[in-house]
XYZ file of C-alpha atoms in Angstrom:
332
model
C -46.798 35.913 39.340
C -44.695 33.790 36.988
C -44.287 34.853 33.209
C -44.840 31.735 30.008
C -44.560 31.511 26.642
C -47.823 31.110 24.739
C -46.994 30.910 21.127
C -44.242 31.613 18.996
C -44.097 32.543 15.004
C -41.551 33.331 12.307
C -41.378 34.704 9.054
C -39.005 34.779 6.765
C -38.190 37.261 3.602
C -39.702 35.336 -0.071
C -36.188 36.313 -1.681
C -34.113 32.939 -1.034
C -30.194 32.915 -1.857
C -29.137 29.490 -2.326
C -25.215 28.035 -2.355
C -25.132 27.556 -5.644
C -26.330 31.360 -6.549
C -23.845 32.711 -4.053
C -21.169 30.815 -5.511
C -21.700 32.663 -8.722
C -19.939 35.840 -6.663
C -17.222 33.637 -5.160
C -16.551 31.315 -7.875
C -13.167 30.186 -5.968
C -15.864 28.455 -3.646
C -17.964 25.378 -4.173
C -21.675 24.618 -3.153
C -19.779 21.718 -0.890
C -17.137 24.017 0.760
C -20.005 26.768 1.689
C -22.420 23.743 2.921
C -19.738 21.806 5.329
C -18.017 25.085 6.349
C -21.191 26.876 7.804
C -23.879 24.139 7.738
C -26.156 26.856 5.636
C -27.697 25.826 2.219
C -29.586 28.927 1.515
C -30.532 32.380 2.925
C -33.874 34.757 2.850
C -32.981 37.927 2.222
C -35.187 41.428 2.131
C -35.059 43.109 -1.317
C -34.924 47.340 -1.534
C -37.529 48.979 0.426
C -38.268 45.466 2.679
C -37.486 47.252 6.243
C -36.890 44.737 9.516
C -40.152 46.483 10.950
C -42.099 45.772 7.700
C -40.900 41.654 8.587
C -42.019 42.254 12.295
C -45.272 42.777 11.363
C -45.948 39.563 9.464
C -44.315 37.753 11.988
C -46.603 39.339 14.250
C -49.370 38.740 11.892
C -48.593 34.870 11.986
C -48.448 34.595 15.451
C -52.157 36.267 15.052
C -53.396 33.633 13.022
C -52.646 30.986 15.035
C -55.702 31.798 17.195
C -53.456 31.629 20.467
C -52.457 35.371 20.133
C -55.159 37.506 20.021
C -54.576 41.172 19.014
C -57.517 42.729 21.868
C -54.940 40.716 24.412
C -51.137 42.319 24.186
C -50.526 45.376 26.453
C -46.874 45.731 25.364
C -44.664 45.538 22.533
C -40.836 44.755 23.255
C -39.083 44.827 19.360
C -35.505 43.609 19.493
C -33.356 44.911 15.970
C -29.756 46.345 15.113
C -31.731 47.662 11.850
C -34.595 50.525 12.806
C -36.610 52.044 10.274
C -35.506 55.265 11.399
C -32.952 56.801 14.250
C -36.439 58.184 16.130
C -39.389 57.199 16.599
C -39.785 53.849 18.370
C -39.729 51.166 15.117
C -42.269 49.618 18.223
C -44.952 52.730 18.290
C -45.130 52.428 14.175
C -45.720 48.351 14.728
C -48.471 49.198 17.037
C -49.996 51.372 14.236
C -49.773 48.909 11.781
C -50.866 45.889 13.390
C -54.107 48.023 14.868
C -53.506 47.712 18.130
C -54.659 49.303 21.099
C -53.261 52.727 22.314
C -53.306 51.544 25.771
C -50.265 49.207 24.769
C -46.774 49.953 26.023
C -44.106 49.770 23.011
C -40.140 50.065 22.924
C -37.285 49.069 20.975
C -34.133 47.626 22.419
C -30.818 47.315 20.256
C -29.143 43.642 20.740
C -28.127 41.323 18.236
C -27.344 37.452 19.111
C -28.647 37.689 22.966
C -31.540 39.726 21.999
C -34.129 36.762 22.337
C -33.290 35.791 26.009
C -32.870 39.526 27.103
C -36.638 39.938 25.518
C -37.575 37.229 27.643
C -36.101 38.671 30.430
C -37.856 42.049 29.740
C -41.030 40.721 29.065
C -40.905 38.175 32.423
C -40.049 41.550 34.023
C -43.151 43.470 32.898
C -45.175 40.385 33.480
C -43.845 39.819 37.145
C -43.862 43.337 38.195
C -47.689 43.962 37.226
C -47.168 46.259 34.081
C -48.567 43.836 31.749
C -49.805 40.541 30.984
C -49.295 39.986 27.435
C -46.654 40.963 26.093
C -45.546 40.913 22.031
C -41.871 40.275 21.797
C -40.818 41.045 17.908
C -37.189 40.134 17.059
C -36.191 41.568 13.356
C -32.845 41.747 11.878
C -31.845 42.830 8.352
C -27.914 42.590 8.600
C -27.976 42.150 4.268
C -28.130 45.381 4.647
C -25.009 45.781 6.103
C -22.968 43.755 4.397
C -20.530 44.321 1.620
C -21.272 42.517 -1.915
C -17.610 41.245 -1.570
C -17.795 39.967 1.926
C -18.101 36.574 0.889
C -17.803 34.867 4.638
C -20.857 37.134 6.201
C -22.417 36.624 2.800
C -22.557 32.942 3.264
C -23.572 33.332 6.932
C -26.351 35.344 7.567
C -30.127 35.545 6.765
C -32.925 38.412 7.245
C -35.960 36.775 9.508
C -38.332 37.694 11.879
C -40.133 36.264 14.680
C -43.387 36.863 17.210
C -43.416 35.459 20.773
C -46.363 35.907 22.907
C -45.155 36.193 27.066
C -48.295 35.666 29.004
C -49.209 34.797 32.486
C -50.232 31.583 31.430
C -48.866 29.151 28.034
C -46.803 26.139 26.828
C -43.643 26.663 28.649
C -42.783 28.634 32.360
C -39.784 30.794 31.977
C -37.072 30.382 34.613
C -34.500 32.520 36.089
C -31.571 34.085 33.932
C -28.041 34.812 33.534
C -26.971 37.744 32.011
C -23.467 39.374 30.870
C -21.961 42.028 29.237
C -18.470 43.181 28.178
C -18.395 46.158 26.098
C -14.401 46.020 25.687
C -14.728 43.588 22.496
C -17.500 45.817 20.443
C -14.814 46.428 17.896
C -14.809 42.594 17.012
C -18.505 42.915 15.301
C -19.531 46.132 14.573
C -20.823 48.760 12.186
C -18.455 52.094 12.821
C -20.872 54.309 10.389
C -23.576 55.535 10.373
C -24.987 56.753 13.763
C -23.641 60.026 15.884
C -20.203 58.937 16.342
C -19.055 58.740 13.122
C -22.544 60.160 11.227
C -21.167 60.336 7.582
C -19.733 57.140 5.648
C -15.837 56.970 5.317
C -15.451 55.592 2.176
C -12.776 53.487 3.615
C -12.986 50.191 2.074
C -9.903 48.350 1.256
C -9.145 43.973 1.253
C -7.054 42.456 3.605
C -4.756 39.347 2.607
C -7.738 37.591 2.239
C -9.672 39.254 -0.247
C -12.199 40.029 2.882
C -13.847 43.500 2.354
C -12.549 45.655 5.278
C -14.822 49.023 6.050
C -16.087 51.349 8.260
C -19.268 51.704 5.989
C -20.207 48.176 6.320
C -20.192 45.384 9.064
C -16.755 44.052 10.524
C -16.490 41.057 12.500
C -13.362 39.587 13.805
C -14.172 35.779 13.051
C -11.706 34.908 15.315
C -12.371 37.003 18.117
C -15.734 36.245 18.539
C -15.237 32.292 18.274
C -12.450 33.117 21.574
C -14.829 34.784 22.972
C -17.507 32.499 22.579
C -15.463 29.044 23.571
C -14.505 30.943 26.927
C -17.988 32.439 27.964
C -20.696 30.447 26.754
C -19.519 27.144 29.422
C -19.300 29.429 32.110
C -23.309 31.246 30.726
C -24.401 27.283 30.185
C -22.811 26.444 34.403
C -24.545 29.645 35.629
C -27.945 28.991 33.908
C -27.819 25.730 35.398
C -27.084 27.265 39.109
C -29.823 29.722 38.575
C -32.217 27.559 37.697
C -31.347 24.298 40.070
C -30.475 21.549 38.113
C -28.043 20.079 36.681
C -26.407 19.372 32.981
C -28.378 16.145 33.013
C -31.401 17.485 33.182
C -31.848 19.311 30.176
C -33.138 17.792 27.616
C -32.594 20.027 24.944
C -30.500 22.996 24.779
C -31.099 25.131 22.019
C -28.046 27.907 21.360
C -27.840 31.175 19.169
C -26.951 29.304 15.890
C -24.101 31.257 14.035
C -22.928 28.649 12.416
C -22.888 25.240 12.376
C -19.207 24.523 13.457
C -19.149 27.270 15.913
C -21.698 25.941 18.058
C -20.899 22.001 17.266
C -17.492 22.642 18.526
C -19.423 24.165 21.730
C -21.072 21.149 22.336
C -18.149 18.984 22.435
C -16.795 21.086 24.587
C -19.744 21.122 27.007
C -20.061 17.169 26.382
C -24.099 17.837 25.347
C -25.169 14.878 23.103
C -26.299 15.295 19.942
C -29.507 14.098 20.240
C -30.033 16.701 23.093
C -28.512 19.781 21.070
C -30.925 21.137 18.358
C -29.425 22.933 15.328
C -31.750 24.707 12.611
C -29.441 26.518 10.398
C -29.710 24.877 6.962
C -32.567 26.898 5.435
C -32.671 30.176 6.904
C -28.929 31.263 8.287
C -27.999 32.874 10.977
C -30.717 35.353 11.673
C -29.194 37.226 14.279
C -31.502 37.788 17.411
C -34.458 35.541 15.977
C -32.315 32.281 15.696
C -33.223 30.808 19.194
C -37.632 31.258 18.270
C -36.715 29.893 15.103
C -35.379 26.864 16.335
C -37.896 26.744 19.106
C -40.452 26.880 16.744
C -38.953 23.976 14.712
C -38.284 21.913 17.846
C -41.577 22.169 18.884
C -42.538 20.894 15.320
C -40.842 18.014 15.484
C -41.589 17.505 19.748
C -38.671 17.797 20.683
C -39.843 20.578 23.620
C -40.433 18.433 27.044
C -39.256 18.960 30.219
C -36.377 21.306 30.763
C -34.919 23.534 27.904
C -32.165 25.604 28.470
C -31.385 28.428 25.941
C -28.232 30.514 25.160
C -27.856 33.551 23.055
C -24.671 35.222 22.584
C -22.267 37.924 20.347
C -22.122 41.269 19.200
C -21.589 43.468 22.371
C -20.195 41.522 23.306
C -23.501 40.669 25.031
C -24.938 36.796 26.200
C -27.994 35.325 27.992
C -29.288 32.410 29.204
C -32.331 30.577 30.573
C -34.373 27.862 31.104
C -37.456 27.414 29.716
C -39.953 24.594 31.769
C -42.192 22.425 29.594
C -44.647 20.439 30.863
């Protein structure tokens, strides 16, 4: 049995944050500085109430329209977020309620932020392979405004709220091929939320600024810019040289790699490093952010817009965890 992806959708929250509204916070920064820093020129974000489930479901629902999804057809939801509507139940069992599904479906959440995508696509290959199901609804949803200080003027600028809808069938555009997969729990301090859930259940109310005027708190979300770019230079080469092992082929063969995109010189200076050309790297940052675990569909979807899907595409998603994944995806 081998395991492809039919259709992919996205959908993004109708509140848009542009440069030169952020700026208005930051006023020390310029619409320029934000654009060539981060390669972002605006954000969606959700507004109060606007859950990551409730921008699952439209995703979901776009996918839907397409025609290529059909609702009768999914036996499983997988639903990939850092932001549930609620500690229990399954954000997953309430999507299958809303979107009228069958109650024959399998549904279950898994918590991962910038791998999340290729570890969904490992699950749902999984499922798929081993005879559980054979069309399988993977949801990624991420609402990480929400966990952001006003004042934290770098995540500010970075991230976006999005959602996206990925039907794994036993049949579709593109075969999915074998992964790598890694894990090392020891940086988890270097982008995290320390409030919140059992371990520390109330908020602190610890918020002071560093030296830097950069909000620093317990109550909100911490990441260690320079951490995670260390830790991303030294273990995305080796993820990209494994993939490639996995899978076969070699470097030359790809021709398009499409990687988690935090920010635009993050993963530019990851290309030079891995000598990919531009013409074979796609980046889709400019309008939407960095979404979390629904910037690889994203940029699938847009690559595929523009045909730039053919032959061998190799995919890389990697952060908070610190978690990363990789694959290749087989195109005609």
């Amino acid at each position: 049995m081998k395991a492809f992806i039919k259709d992919i959708a996205y959908y993004l929250p109708e509140r848009v944050v542009t440069n030169q509204e952020l700026i208005k916070d930051f006023p020390e920064w310029s619409v320029e500085k934000v654009a060539s820093k981060v390669g972002i020129q605006e954000r969606h974000l959700v507004v109060d109430g606007e859950t990551a489930t409730d921008l699952a479901v439209k995703a979901a629902e776009q996918l839907f329209i397409s025609g290529k999804a059909k609702k009768e057809d999914v036996d499983f939801i997988l639903f990939c977020t850092q932001s549930p509507d609620y500690v229990l139940p399954t954000s997953a069992c309430l999507i299958q309620n809303r979107l009228k599904l069958s109650t024959n479906v399998g549904a279950l959440d898994f918590n991962l932020g910038c791998s999340g995508y290729v570890y969904g696509l490992s699950l749902a290959k999984g499922l798929i392979c081993g005879g559980v199901a054979r069309n399988v609804l993977l949801l990624t949803a991420e609402t990480y405004s929400l966990h952001i200080h006003p004042k934290d003027k770098g995540n500010r600028t970075i991230f976006g709220d999005a959602a996206t809808a990925t039907l794994i069938s036993t049949e579709g555009m593109s075969e999915i091929g074998n992964f790598s997969l890694g894990t090392d729990g020891s940086g988890a301090g270097n982008l995290i939320v320390k409030t919140g859930a059992f371990r520390n259940p109330q908020r602190k109310n610890d918020l002071f600024f560093d030296d830097n005027k950069t909000p620093i708190s317990s109550d909100y979300l911490y990441m260690n810019g320079t951490e995670i770019f260390n830790f991303t230079l030294e273990a995305v080469p080796l993820l990209v040289k494994d993939v490639l092992l996995k899978n076969k082929i070699e470097q030359s063969d790809i021709g398009l790699f499409v990687f988690h995109q935090a920010n635009k010189y993050m993963i530019n200076v990851l290309r030079k490093k891995l000598k990919i050309e531009e013409e074979r790297f796609f980046i889709y940052l400019e309008k939407v952010g960095n979404t979390v675990s629904s910037t690889i569909p994203i940029a699938l979807f847009q690559a595929q817009k523009e045909n730039k899907l053919n032959g061998h595409v190799l995919l890389a998603g990697f952060g908070v965890g610190y978690s990363w994944g990789g694959v290749v995806l087989n195109f005609g």
